[in-house]
């Protein structure tokens, strides 16, 4: 899970720069999600990501990051939905494909 967690931060930084000077509300929410993620406050992270998704529902990076947080919370069924949405939007999103595989592996181990 360490690798997937590290990618959350890198993705968040990259996505945050996409929003610079375009939507300061989304940028602020993303920065708060990063801070909460760093403190392992996953419920807060979900709140911030959901707030972003209300404004930008087709952001594959945010969908992926929500999947990552749900994996941390061991909500593998739910995480699959977000990884699959991210892949649907961006079929070459390797990290989302890997996240989906991780969630499926965990589901199979817990079955």
Coordinates of N, CA and C in Angstrom, one line a residue:
X1 N 0.8 -1.2 0.0 CA 0.0 0.0 0.0 C 0.9 1.3 0.0
X2 N 2.1 1.2 0.4 CA 3.0 2.3 0.4 C 3.1 3.0 -0.9
X3 N 3.3 2.2 -2.0 CA 3.5 2.7 -3.3 C 2.2 3.5 -3.8
X4 N 1.1 2.9 -3.5 CA -0.2 3.5 -3.9 C -0.4 4.8 -3.2
X5 N 0.0 4.8 -1.9 CA -0.1 6.0 -1.1 C 0.8 7.1 -1.6
X6 N 2.0 6.8 -2.0 CA 3.0 7.8 -2.5 C 2.4 8.4 -3.8
X7 N 1.8 7.6 -4.6 CA 1.3 8.1 -5.8 C 0.1 9.0 -5.6
X8 N -0.6 8.8 -4.5 CA -1.7 9.8 -4.2 C -1.1 11.2 -4.1
X9 N 0.0 11.3 -3.4 CA 0.6 12.6 -3.1 C 1.1 13.2 -4.5
X10 N 1.8 12.4 -5.3 CA 2.3 12.9 -6.5 C 1.2 13.3 -7.5
X11 N 0.2 12.5 -7.5 CA -1.0 12.8 -8.4 C -1.6 14.1 -7.9
X12 N -1.8 14.2 -6.6 CA -2.4 15.4 -6.0 C -1.6 16.7 -6.4
X13 N -0.3 16.6 -6.3 CA 0.5 17.8 -6.6 C 0.3 18.1 -8.1
X14 N 0.4 17.1 -8.9 CA 0.2 17.4 -10.4 C -1.2 17.9 -10.7
X15 N -2.2 17.4 -10.1 CA -3.5 17.9 -10.4 C -3.7 19.3 -9.8
X16 N -3.2 19.5 -8.6 CA -3.3 20.8 -8.0 C -2.7 21.9 -9.0
X17 N -1.6 21.6 -9.7 CA -1.0 22.6 -10.6 C -1.9 22.8 -11.8
X18 N -2.8 21.8 -12.1 CA -3.7 22.0 -13.2 C -4.8 23.0 -12.9
X19 N -5.1 23.1 -11.6 CA -6.1 24.0 -11.2 C -5.6 25.4 -10.9
X20 N -4.3 25.6 -10.8 CA -3.8 26.9 -10.5 C -4.4 28.0 -11.3
X21 N -4.8 29.1 -10.7 CA -5.4 30.2 -11.4 C -6.7 29.9 -12.2
X22 N -7.2 28.7 -12.1 CA -8.4 28.4 -12.8 C -9.6 28.3 -11.8
X23 N -9.4 27.6 -10.7 CA -10.4 27.4 -9.7 C -9.8 27.3 -8.3
X24 N -9.7 28.4 -7.6 CA -9.0 28.4 -6.4 C -9.7 27.6 -5.3
X25 N -11.0 27.4 -5.4 CA -11.7 26.6 -4.5 C -11.3 25.1 -4.6
X26 N -11.2 24.6 -5.8 CA -10.7 23.3 -6.0 C -9.3 23.1 -5.6
X27 N -8.5 24.1 -5.9 CA -7.1 24.0 -5.5 C -6.9 24.0 -4.0
X28 N -7.7 24.8 -3.3 CA -7.7 24.8 -1.8 C -8.2 23.4 -1.2
X29 N -9.2 22.9 -1.8 CA -9.8 21.6 -1.4 C -8.7 20.5 -1.6
X30 N -8.0 20.6 -2.7 CA -7.0 19.6 -3.0 C -5.8 19.7 -2.0
X31 N -5.4 20.9 -1.7 CA -4.3 21.1 -0.7 C -4.8 20.6 0.7
X32 N -6.0 20.8 1.0 CA -6.5 20.3 2.3 C -6.6 18.8 2.3
X33 N -6.9 18.2 1.2 CA -6.9 16.7 1.1 C -5.5 16.2 1.3
X34 N -4.5 16.9 0.7 CA -3.1 16.4 0.9 C -2.7 16.5 2.4
X35 N -3.1 17.6 3.1 CA -2.7 17.7 4.5 C -3.4 16.6 5.3
X36 N -4.7 16.3 5.0 CA -5.4 15.3 5.7 C -4.8 13.9 5.4
X37 N -4.4 13.7 4.2 CA -3.8 12.4 3.8 C -2.5 12.2 4.5
X38 N -1.7 13.2 4.6 CA -0.4 13.1 5.3 C -0.6 12.8 6.8
X39 N -1.8 13.2 7.4 CA -2.1 13.0 8.8 C -2.9 11.7 8.9
X40 N -3.1 11.0 7.8 CA -3.9 9.7 7.8 C -5.3 10.0 8.3
X41 N -5.9 11.2 8.0 CA -7.3 11.5 8.3 C -8.1 11.2 7.1
X42 N -8.3 9.9 6.9 CA -8.9 9.5 5.6 C -10.4 9.9 5.4
X43 N -11.1 10.1 6.5 CA -12.5 10.5 6.4 C -12.5 12.0 5.9
X44 N -11.6 12.8 6.4 CA -11.4 14.2 5.9 C -11.0 14.2 4.4
X45 N -10.1 13.3 4.1 CA -9.7 13.3 2.7 C -10.9 13.0 1.8
X46 N -11.7 12.0 2.2 CA -12.9 11.7 1.4 C -13.8 12.9 1.3
X47 N -14.0 13.6 2.3 CA -14.8 14.8 2.3 C -14.3 15.8 1.3
X48 N -13.0 16.1 1.3 CA -12.4 17.0 0.3 C -12.5 16.5 -1.1
X49 N -12.2 15.2 -1.3 CA -12.3 14.7 -2.7 C -13.7 14.7 -3.2
X50 N -14.7 14.4 -2.3 CA -16.1 14.4 -2.7 C -16.5 15.8 -3.1
X51 N -16.0 16.8 -2.4 CA -16.3 18.2 -2.7 C -15.7 18.6 -4.1
X52 N -14.6 18.1 -4.4 CA -14.0 18.4 -5.7 C -14.8 17.7 -6.8
X53 N -15.2 16.4 -6.5 CA -15.9 15.7 -7.5 C -17.3 16.3 -7.8
X54 N -17.9 17.0 -6.9 CA -19.1 17.7 -7.1 C -18.9 18.7 -8.2
X55 N -17.7 19.4 -8.2 CA -17.5 20.4 -9.2 C -16.8 19.9 -10.5
X56 N -16.1 18.8 -10.3 CA -15.4 18.2 -11.5 C -15.5 16.7 -11.4
X57 N -16.7 16.1 -11.8 CA -16.9 14.7 -11.6 C -16.2 13.8 -12.5
X58 N -15.5 14.3 -13.6 CA -14.8 13.5 -14.5 C -13.3 13.6 -14.4
X59 N -12.8 14.0 -13.2 CA -11.4 14.2 -13.0 C -10.9 12.8 -12.6
X60 N -10.1 12.2 -13.5 CA -9.7 10.8 -13.3 C -8.7 10.7 -12.1
X61 N -7.9 11.8 -11.9 CA -6.9 11.8 -10.8 C -7.6 11.8 -9.5
X62 N -8.7 12.6 -9.3 CA -9.4 12.6 -8.1 C -10.2 11.3 -7.9
X63 N -10.7 10.8 -8.9 CA -11.4 9.5 -8.8 C -10.4 8.4 -8.3
X64 N -9.2 8.4 -8.9 CA -8.2 7.5 -8.5 C -7.8 7.7 -7.1
X65 N -7.6 8.9 -6.7 CA -7.2 9.2 -5.3 C -8.3 8.7 -4.3
X66 N -9.5 8.9 -4.7 CA -10.6 8.4 -3.8 C -10.5 6.9 -3.7
X67 N -10.2 6.2 -4.8 CA -10.0 4.8 -4.7 C -8.9 4.4 -3.8
X68 N -7.8 5.2 -3.8 CA -6.6 4.9 -2.9 C -7.0 5.0 -1.5
X69 N -7.8 6.1 -1.1 CA -8.2 6.3 0.3 C -9.1 5.1 0.7
X70 N -10.0 4.7 -0.2 CA -10.9 3.6 0.2 C -10.1 2.3 0.4
X71 N -9.0 2.1 -0.4 CA -8.2 0.9 -0.1 C -7.6 1.0 1.3
X72 N -7.1 2.2 1.7 CA -6.6 2.4 3.0 C -7.6 2.1 4.1
X73 N -8.9 2.4 3.8 CA -10.0 2.1 4.7 C -10.5 0.7 4.6
X74 N -9.9 -0.1 3.7 CA -10.2 -1.5 3.4 C -11.7 -1.6 2.9
X75 N -12.1 -0.6 2.1 CA -13.4 -0.6 1.5 C -13.1 -1.0 0.0
X76 N -12.7 -2.2 -0.2 CA -12.3 -2.6 -1.5 C -13.3 -2.6 -2.6
X77 N -14.6 -3.0 -2.3 CA -15.7 -3.0 -3.2 C -15.9 -1.6 -3.7
X78 N -16.0 -0.7 -2.8 CA -16.2 0.7 -3.1 C -15.0 1.3 -3.9
X79 N -13.8 1.0 -3.5 CA -12.6 1.5 -4.2 C -12.6 1.1 -5.7
X80 N -13.1 -0.1 -6.0 CA -13.1 -0.6 -7.4 C -14.0 0.3 -8.3
X81 N -15.1 0.8 -7.7 CA -15.9 1.7 -8.5 C -15.1 3.0 -9.0
X82 N -14.3 3.5 -8.1 CA -13.6 4.7 -8.4 C -12.4 4.4 -9.3
X83 N -11.7 3.3 -9.1 CA -10.7 3.0 -10.0 C -11.2 2.7 -11.4
X84 N -12.4 2.0 -11.5 CA -13.0 1.7 -12.8 C -13.4 3.0 -13.5
X85 N -14.0 4.0 -12.8 CA -14.4 5.3 -13.4 C -13.2 6.0 -13.9
X86 N -12.1 6.0 -13.1 CA -10.9 6.6 -13.6 C -10.3 6.0 -14.9
X87 N -10.4 4.7 -14.9 CA -9.9 4.0 -16.1 C -10.9 4.2 -17.3
X88 N -12.2 4.3 -17.1 CA -13.1 4.6 -18.1 C -12.8 6.0 -18.8
X89 N -12.4 6.9 -17.9 CA -12.1 8.3 -18.4 C -10.7 8.3 -19.1
X90 N -9.8 7.6 -18.5 CA -8.4 7.5 -19.0 C -8.0 6.1 -19.1
X91 N -8.2 5.4 -20.2 CA -7.9 4.0 -20.3 C -6.5 3.6 -20.1
X92 N -5.6 4.6 -20.3 CA -4.1 4.3 -20.1 C -3.6 4.7 -18.8
X93 N -4.5 4.9 -17.8 CA -4.1 5.4 -16.4 C -3.6 4.1 -15.7
X94 N -2.3 3.9 -15.8 CA -1.7 2.7 -15.3 C -1.8 2.6 -13.8
X95 N -1.7 3.6 -13.1 CA -1.8 3.6 -11.6 C -3.2 3.2 -11.2
X96 N -4.3 3.7 -11.9 CA -5.6 3.3 -11.6 C -5.8 1.8 -11.9
X97 N -5.2 1.3 -13.0 CA -5.3 -0.1 -13.3 C -4.6 -0.9 -12.2
X98 N -3.5 -0.5 -11.7 CA -2.8 -1.1 -10.6 C -3.6 -1.1 -9.3
X99 N -4.3 0.1 -9.1 CA -5.1 0.2 -7.9 C -6.3 -0.8 -8.0
X100 N -6.9 -0.9 -9.2 CA -8.0 -1.9 -9.3 C -7.5 -3.3 -9.0
X101 N -6.3 -3.6 -9.6 CA -5.8 -5.0 -9.3 C -5.5 -5.2 -7.8
X102 N -5.0 -4.2 -7.1 CA -4.8 -4.3 -5.7 C -6.1 -4.5 -4.9
X103 N -7.1 -3.8 -5.3 CA -8.4 -3.9 -4.6 C -9.0 -5.3 -4.9
X104 N -8.9 -5.8 -6.1 CA -9.4 -7.1 -6.5 C -8.6 -8.2 -5.7
X105 N -7.3 -8.0 -5.6 CA -6.5 -9.0 -4.8 C -6.9 -9.0 -3.4
X106 N -7.1 -7.9 -2.8 CA -7.6 -7.8 -1.4 C -9.0 -8.4 -1.2
X107 N -9.8 -8.2 -2.2 CA -11.2 -8.8 -2.1 C -11.1 -10.3 -2.1
X108 N -10.2 -10.8 -3.0 CA -10.1 -12.3 -3.2 C -9.5 -12.9 -1.9
X109 N -8.5 -12.2 -1.3 CA -7.9 -12.7 -0.1 C -8.9 -12.7 1.1
X110 N -9.8 -11.8 1.1 CA -10.8 -11.7 2.2 C -12.1 -12.5 2.0
X111 N -12.1 -13.1 0.8 CA -13.4 -13.9 0.5 C -13.4 -15.2 1.2

